[in-house]
mmCIF file of C-alpha atoms in Angstrom:
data_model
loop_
_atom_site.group_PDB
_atom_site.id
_atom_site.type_symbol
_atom_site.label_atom_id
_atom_site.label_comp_id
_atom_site.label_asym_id
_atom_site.label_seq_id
_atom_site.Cartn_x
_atom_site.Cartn_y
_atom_site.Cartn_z
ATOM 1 C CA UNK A 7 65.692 95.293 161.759
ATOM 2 C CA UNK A 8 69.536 95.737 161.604
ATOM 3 C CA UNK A 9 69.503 98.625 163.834
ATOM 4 C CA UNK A 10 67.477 96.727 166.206
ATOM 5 C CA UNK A 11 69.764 93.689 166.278
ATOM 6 C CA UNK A 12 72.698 96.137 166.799
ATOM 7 C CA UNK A 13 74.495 94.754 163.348
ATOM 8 C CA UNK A 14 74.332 98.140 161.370
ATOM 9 C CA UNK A 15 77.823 99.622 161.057
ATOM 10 C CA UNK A 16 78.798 102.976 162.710
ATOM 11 C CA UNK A 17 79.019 104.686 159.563
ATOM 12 C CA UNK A 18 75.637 102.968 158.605
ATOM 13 C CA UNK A 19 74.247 104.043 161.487
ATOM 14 C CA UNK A 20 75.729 107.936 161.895
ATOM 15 C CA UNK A 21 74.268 108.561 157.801
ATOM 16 C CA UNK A 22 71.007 107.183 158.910
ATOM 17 C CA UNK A 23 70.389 109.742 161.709
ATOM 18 C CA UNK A 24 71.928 112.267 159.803
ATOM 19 C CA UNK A 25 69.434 112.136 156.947
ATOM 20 C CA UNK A 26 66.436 111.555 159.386
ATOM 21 C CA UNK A 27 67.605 114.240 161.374
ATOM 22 C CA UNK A 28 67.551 116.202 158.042
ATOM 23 C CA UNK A 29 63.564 116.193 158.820
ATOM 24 C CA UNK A 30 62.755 117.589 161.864
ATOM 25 C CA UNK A 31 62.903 121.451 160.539
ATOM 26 C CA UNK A 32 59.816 120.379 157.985
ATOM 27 C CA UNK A 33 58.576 118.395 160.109
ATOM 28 C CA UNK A 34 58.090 120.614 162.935
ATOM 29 C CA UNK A 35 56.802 122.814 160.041
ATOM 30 C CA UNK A 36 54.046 120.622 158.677
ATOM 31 C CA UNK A 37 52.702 119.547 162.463
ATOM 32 C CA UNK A 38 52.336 123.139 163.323
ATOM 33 C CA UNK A 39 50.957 123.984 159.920
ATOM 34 C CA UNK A 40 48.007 121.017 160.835
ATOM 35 C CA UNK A 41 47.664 121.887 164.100
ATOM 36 C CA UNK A 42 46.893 125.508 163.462
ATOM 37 C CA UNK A 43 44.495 123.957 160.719
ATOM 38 C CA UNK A 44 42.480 121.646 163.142
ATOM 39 C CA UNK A 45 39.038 122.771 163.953
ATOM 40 C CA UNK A 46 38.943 122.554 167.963
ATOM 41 C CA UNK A 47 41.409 122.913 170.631
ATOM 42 C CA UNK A 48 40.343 119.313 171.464
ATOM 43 C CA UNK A 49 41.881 118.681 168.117
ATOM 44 C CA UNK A 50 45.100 120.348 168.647
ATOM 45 C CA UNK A 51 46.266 119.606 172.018
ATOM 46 C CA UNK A 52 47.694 116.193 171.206
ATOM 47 C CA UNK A 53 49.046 117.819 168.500
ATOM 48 C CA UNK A 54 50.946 120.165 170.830
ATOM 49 C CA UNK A 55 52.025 117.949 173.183
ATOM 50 C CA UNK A 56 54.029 115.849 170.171
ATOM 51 C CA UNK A 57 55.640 118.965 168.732
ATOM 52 C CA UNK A 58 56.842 119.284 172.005
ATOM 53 C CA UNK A 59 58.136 115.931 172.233
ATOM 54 C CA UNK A 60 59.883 116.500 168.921
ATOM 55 C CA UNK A 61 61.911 119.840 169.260
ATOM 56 C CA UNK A 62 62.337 118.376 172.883
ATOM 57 C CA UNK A 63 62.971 114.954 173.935
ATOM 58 C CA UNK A 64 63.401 113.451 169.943
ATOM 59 C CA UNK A 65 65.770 116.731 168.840
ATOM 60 C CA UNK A 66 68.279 116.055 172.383
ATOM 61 C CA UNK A 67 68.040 112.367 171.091
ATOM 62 C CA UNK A 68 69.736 113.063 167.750
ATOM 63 C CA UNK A 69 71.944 116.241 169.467
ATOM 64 C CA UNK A 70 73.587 113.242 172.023
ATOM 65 C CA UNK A 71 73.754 110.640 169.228
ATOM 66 C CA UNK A 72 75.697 112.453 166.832
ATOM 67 C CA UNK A 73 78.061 113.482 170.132
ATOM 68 C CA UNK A 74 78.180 109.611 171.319
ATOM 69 C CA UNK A 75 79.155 108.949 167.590
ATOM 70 C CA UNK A 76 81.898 111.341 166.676
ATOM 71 C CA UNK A 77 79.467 113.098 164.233
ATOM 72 C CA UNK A 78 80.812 116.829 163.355
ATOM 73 C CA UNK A 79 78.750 119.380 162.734
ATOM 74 C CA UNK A 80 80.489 119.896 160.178
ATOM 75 C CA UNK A 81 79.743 116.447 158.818
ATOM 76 C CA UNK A 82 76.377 117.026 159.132
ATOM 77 C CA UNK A 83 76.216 120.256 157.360
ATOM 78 C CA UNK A 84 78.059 118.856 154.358
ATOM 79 C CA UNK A 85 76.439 115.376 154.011
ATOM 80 C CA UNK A 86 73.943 115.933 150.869
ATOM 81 C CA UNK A 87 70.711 115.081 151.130
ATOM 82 C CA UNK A 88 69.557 111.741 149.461
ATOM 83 C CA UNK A 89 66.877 111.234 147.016
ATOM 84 C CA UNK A 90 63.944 110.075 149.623
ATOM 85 C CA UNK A 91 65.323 112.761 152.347
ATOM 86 C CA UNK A 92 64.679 115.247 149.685
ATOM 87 C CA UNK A 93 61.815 114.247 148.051
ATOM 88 C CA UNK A 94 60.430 113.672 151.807
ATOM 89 C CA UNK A 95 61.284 117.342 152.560
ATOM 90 C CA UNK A 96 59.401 118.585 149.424
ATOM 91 C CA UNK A 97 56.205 116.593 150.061
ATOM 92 C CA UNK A 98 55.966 118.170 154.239
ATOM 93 C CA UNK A 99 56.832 121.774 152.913
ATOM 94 C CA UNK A 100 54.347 121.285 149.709
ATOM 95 C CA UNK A 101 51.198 120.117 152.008
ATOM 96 C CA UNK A 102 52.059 122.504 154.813
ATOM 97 C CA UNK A 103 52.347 125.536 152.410
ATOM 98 C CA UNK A 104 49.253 124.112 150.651
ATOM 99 C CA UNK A 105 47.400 125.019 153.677
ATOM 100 C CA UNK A 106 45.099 121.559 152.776
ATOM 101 C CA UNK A 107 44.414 120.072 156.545
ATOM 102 C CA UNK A 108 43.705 116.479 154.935
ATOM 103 C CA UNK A 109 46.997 116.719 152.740
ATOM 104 C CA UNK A 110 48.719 117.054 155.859
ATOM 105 C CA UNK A 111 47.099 114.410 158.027
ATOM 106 C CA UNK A 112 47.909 112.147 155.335
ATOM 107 C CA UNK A 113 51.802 112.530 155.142
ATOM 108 C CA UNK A 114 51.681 113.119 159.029
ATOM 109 C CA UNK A 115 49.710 109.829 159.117
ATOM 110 C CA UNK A 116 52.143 107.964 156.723
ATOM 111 C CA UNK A 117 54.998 109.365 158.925
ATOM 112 C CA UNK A 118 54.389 108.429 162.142
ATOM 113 C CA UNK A 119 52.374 105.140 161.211
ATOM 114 C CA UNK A 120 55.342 103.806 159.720
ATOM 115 C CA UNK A 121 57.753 104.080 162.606
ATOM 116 C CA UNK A 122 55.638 102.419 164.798
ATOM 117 C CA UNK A 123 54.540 99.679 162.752
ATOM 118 C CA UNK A 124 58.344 99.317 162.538
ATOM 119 C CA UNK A 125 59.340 99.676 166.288
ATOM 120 C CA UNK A 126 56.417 97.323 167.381
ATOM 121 C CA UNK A 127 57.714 94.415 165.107
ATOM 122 C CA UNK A 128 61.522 94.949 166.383
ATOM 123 C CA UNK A 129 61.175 96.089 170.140
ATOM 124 C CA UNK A 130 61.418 92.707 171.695
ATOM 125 C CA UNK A 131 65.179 92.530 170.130
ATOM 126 C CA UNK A 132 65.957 95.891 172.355
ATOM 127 C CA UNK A 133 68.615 94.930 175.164
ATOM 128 C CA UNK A 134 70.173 97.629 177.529
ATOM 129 C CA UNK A 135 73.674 95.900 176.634
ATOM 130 C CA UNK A 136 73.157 97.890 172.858
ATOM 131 C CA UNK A 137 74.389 101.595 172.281
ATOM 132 C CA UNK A 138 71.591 104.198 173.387
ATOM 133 C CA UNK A 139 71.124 105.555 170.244
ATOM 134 C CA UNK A 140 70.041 101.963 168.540
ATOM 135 C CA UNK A 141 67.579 101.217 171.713
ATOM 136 C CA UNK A 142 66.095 104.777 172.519
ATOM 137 C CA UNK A 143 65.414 105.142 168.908
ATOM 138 C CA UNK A 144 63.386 102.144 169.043
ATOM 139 C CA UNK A 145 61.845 103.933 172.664
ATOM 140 C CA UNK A 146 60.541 106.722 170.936
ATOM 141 C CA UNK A 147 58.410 105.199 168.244
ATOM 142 C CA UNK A 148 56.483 102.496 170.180
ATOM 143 C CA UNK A 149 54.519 102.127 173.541
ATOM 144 C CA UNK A 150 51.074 103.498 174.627
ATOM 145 C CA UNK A 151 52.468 107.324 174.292
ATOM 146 C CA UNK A 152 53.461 107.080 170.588
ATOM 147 C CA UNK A 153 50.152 104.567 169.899
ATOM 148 C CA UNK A 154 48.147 107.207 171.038
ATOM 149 C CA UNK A 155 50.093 109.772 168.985
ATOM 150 C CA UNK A 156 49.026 107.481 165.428
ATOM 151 C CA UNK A 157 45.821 107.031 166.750
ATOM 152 C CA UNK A 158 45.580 111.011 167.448
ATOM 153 C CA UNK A 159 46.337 111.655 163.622
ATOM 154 C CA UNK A 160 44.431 108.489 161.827
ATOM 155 C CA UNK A 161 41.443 109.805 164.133
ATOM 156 C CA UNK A 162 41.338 113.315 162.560
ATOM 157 C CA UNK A 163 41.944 112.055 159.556
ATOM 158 C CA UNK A 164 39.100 109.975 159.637
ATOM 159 C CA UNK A 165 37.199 112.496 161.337
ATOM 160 C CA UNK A 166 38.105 114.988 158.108
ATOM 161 C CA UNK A 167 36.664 112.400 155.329
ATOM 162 C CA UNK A 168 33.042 113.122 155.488
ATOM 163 C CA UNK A 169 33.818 116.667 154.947
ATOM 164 C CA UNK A 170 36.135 115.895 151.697
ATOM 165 C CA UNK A 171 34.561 116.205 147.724
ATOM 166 C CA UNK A 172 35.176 113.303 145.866
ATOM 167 C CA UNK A 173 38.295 114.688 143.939
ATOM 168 C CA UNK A 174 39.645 115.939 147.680
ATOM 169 C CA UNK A 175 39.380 112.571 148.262
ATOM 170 C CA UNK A 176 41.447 111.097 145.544
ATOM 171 C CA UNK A 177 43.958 114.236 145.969
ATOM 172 C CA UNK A 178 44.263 112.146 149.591
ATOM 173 C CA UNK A 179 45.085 108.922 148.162
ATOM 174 C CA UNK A 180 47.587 110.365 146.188
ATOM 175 C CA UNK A 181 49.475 112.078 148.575
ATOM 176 C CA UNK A 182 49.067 109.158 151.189
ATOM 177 C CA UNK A 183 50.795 106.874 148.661
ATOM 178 C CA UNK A 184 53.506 109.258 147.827
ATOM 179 C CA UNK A 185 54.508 109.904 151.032
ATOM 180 C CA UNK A 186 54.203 105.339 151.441
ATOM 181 C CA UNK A 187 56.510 105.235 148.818
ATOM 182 C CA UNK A 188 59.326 107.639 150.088
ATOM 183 C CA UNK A 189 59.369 106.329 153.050
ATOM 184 C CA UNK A 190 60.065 103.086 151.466
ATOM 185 C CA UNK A 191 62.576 104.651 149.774
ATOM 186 C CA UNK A 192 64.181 105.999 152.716
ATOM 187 C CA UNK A 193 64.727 102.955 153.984
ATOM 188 C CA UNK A 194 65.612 100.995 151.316
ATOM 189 C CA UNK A 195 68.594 103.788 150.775
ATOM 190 C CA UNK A 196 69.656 103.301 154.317
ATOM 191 C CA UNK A 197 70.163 99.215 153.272
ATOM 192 C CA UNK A 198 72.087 99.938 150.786
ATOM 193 C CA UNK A 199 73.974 102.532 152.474
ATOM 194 C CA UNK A 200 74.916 99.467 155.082
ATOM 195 C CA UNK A 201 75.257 97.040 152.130
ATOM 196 C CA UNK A 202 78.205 99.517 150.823
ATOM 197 C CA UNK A 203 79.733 100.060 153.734
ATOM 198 C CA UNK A 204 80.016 96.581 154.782
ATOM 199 C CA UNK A 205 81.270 95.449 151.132
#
């Protein structure tokens, strides 16, 4: 909510988007990997059409925030990884290598279901007075477009159960909660990133 009220710090802000950006690469990996992996074209148009978004209109995003915000490249080549960023990174290459299409619908699921339950609660704070990079951030993971992009992956993902054994299943919840719980963790190191820097 910080970034949507404009109150996180620029250094807050700049090692945020530097460790989501940090994602994209396995990202991109792990939505191609399910899309490949769905079982009509039906199925992966939608899925297309999002990648493209991503190494499009969501990669220029970060490219022109880290120029707004004085971020070097070099910065952002020598700024570690955090935990969550890292354990994040293992779980997308893990279920993409795994070749398991429900694996991956589940982290994609957790990924993308997460942002938007997060931009819907915050969006009416958005004001065109606030940097770019808080508000379009905010842009990108809400509205009918990005609805219908969670709705796209909870569908096949629902549409994959029936065919799942029991243990597949449970394998699922696993992996679901895993990927819950460091994206919690993400977040809750970007709080206390803030709470440092504003100490």
């Amino acid at each position: 909510d910080l970034l949507a009220e404009g109150s996180l710090s620029k250094e807050s802000i700049c090692s945020y988007l530097i460790q989501d950006h940090r994602f994209l690469d396995s990202f991109v990996v792990l939505l191609a990997s399910m899309i490949a992996k769905a079982p009509t074209l039906q199925d992966r148009l939608p899925g297309c059409q999002f990648l493209a978004l991503i190494t499009g209109k969501e990669n220029t995003y970060f490219e022109r925030s880290f120029e707004a915000l004085g971020v070097t490249e070099l910065q952002r080549k020598d700024t570690p990884n955090s935990k969550p960023t890292e354990g994040f990174i293992a779980l997308m290459r893990s279920v993409a290598d795994s070749g398991d299409y429900a694996q991956m619908l589940c982290v994609l699921c957790v990924a993308e279901w997460s942002y938007l339950s997060w931009a819907d609660r915050v969006k009416a704070l958005r004001s065109e007075s606030k940097p770019f990079y808080l508000m379009e951030w905010i842009d990108l993971h809400c509205g009918e477009g990005f609805e219908s992009v969670v709705e796209y992956l909870r569908s096949l993902l629902d549409s994959a159960r029936p065919n799942l054994s029991d243990a597949e299943v449970a394998a699922c919840h696993v992996t679901f909660q895993r990927a819950v719980d460091l994206e919690e963790a993400f977040f809750d190191h970007a709080l206390q990133a803030h709470t440092n820097a504003t100490q």
